[in-house]
mmCIF file of C-alpha atoms in Angstrom:
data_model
loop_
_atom_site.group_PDB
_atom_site.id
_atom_site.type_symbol
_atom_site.label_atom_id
_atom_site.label_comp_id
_atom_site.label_asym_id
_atom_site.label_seq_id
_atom_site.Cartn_x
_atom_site.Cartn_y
_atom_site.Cartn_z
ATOM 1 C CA UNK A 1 31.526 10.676 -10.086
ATOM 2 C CA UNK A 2 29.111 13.961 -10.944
ATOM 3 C CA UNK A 3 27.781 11.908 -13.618
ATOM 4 C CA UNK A 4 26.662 8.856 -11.197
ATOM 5 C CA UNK A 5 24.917 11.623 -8.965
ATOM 6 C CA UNK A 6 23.082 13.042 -11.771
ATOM 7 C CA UNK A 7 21.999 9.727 -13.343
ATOM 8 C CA UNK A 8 20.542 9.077 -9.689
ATOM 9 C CA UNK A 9 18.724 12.442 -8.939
ATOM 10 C CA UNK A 10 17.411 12.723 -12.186
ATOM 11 C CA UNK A 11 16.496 9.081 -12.467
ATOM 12 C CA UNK A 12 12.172 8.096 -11.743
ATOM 13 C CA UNK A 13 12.767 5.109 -10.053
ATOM 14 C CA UNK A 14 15.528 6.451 -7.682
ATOM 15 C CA UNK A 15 12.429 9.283 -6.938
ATOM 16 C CA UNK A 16 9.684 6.789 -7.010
ATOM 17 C CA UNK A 17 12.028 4.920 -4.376
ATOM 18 C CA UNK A 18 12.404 8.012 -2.174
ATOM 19 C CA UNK A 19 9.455 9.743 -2.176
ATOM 20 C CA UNK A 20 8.013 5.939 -0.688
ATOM 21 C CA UNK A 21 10.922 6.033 1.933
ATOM 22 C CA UNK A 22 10.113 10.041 2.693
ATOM 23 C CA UNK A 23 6.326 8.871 3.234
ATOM 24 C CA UNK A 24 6.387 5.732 4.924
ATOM 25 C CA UNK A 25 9.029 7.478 7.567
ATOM 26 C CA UNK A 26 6.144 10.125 7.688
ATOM 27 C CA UNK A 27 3.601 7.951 8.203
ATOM 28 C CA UNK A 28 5.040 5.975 11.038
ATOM 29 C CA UNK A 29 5.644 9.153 12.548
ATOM 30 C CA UNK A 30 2.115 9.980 12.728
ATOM 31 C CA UNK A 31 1.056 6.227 13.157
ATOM 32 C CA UNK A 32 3.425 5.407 16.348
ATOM 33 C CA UNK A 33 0.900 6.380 18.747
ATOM 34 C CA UNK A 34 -1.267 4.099 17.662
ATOM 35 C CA UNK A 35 1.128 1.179 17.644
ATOM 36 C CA UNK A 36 0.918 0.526 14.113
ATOM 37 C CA UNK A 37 3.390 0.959 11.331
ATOM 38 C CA UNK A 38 2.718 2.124 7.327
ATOM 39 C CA UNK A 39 3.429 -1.102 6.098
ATOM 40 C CA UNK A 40 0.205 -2.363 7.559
ATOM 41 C CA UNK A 41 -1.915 0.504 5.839
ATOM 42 C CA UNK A 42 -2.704 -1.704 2.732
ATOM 43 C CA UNK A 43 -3.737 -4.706 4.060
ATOM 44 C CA UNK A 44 -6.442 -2.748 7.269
ATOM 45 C CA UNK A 45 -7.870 -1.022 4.409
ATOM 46 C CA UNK A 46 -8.077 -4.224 2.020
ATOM 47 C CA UNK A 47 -9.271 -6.012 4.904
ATOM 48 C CA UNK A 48 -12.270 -4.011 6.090
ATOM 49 C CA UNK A 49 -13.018 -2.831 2.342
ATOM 50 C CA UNK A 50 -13.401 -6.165 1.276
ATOM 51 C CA UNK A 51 -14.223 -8.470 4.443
ATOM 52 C CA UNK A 52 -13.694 -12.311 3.736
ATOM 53 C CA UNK A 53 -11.188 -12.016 0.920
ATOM 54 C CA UNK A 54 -9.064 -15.414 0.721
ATOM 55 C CA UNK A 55 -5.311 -14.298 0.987
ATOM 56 C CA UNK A 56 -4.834 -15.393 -2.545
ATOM 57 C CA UNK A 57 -7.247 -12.925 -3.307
ATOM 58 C CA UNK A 58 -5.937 -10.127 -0.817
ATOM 59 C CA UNK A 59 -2.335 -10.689 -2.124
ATOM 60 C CA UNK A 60 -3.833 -9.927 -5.796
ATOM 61 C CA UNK A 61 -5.901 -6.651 -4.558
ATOM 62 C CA UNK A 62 -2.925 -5.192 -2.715
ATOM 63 C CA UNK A 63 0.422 -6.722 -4.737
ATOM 64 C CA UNK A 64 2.092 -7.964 -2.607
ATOM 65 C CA UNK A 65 3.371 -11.628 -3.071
ATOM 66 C CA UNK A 66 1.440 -14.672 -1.183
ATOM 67 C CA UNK A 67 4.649 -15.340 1.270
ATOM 68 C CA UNK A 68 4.724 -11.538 2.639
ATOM 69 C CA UNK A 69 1.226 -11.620 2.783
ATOM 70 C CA UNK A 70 1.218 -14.796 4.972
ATOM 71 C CA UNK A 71 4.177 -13.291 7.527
ATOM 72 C CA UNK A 72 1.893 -10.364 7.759
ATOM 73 C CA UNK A 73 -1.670 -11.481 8.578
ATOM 74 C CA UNK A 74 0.733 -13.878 11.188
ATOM 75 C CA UNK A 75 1.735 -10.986 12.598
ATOM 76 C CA UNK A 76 -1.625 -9.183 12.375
ATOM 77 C CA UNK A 77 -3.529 -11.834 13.515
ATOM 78 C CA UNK A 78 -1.438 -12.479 16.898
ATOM 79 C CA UNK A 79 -1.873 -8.002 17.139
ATOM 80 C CA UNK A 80 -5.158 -8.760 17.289
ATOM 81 C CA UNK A 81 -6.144 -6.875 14.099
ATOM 82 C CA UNK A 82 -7.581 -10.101 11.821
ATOM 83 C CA UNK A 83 -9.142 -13.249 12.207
ATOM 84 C CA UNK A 84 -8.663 -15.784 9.775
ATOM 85 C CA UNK A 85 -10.978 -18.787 9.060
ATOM 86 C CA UNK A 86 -11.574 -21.525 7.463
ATOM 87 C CA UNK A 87 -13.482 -21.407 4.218
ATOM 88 C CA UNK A 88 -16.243 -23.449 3.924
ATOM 89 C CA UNK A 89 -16.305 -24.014 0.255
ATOM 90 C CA UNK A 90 -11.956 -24.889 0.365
ATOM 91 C CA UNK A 91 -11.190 -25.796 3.515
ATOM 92 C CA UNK A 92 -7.385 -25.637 2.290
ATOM 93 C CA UNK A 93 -8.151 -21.963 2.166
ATOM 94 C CA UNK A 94 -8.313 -18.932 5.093
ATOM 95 C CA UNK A 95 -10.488 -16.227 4.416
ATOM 96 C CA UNK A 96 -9.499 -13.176 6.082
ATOM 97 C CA UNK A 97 -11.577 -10.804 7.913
ATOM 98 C CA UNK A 98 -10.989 -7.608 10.068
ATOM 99 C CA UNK A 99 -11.538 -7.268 14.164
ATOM 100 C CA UNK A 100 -13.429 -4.629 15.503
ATOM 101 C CA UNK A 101 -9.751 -3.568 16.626
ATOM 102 C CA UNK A 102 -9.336 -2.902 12.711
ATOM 103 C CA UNK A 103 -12.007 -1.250 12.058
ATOM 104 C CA UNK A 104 -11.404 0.913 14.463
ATOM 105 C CA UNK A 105 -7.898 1.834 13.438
ATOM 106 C CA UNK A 106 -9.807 2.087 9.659
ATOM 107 C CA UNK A 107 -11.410 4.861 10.797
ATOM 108 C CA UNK A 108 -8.186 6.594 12.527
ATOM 109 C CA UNK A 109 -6.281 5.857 9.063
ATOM 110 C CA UNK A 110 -8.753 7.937 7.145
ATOM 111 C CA UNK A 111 -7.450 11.513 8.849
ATOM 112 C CA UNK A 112 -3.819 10.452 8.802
ATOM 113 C CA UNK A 113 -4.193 9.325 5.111
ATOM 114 C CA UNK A 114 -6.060 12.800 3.955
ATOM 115 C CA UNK A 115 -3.647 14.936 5.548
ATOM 116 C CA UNK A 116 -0.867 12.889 4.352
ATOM 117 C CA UNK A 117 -2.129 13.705 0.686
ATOM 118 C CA UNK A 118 -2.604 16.934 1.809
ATOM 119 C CA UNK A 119 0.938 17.229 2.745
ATOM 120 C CA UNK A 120 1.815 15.497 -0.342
ATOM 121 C CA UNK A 121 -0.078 17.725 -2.835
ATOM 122 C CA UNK A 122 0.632 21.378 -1.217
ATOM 123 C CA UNK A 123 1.023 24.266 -3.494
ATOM 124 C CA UNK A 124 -0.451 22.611 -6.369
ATOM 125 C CA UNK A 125 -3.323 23.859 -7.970
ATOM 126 C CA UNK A 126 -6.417 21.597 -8.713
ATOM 127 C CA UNK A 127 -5.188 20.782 -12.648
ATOM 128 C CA UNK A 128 -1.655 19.957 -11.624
ATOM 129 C CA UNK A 129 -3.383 17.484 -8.598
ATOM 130 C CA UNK A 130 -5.885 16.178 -11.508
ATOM 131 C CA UNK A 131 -2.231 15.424 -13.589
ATOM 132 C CA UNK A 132 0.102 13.851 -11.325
ATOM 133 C CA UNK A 133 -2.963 11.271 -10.663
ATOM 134 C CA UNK A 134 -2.816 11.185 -14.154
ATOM 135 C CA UNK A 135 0.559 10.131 -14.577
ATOM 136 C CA UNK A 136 1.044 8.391 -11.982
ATOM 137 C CA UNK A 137 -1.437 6.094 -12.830
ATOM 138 C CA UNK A 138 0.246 6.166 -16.484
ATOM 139 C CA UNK A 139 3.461 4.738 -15.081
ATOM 140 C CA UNK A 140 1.742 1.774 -12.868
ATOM 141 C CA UNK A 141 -0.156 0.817 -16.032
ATOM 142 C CA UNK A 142 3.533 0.397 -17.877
ATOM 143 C CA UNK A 143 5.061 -1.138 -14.784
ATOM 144 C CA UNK A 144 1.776 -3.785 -14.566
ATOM 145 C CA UNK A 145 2.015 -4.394 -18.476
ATOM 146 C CA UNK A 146 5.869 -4.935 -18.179
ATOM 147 C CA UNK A 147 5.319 -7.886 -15.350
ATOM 148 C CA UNK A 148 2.321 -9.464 -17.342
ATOM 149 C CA UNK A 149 4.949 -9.662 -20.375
ATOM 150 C CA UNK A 150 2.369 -7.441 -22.132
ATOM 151 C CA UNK A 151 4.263 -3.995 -23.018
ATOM 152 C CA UNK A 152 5.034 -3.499 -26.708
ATOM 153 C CA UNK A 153 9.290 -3.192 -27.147
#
């Protein structure tokens, strides 16, 4: 049994896993008054970065696959938070653009989201910040090979 325990607290993805449970429970801590939840984060900042995206587009920017992204602008949509429309050019497509509602909460994210790295990143000095960017953006670059089927084995 000490060897299962081990395995898992010394394992990345079992860290990876927690450290996103630890912040989104952080997040929607600091996010409740607002009536909005950490899952939506991704797609009020895609949305008001990048106004007019088709969702086959905004699924691609943020990763997240085309059915969750559907369920979500659903729900977003009836919250008041996006409009979709028809696009002119496809008409079998919705292009999806924020509210003034979003771009309001856009502007509350940016506080929560720099004290959340803050939070994240305390007691490190500016190299060790400048590294962990570093590697994490190392280990998405394997992960994003591995699911085009284009890591060397």
């Amino acid at each position: 049994m000490h060897h299962k325990n081990t395995r898992r607290a010394t394992s990345l993805g079992y860290r990876v896993s927690r450290l996103y449970r630890l912040n989104s429970c952080l997040l929607d801590c600091w996010l409740n008054e607002h009536h909005f939840s950490s899952g939506q984060i991704p797609y009020i900042m895609a949305t008001v970065e990048k106004p007019g995206q088709t969702q086959e587009q905004l699924s691609a920017y943020i990763r997240v696959c085309p059915a969750a992204i559907a369920r979500t602008l659903k729900n977003m949509e009836a919250s008041g938070l996006v409009r979709r429309d028809e696009n002119p050019e496809n008409r079998r497509q919705k292009l999806v653009y924020p509210t003034s509602e979003a771009e309001a909460l856009y502007s509350t994210l940016i506080p929560i989201l720099d004290r959340h790295n803050e939070v994240m990143l305390e007691g490190f000095s500016d190299e060790e910040k400048v590294q962990i960017g570093a590697m994490l953006d190392r280990i998405a670059t394997n992960v994003q090979k591995e699911l085009n089927g284009e890591r060397d084995k």
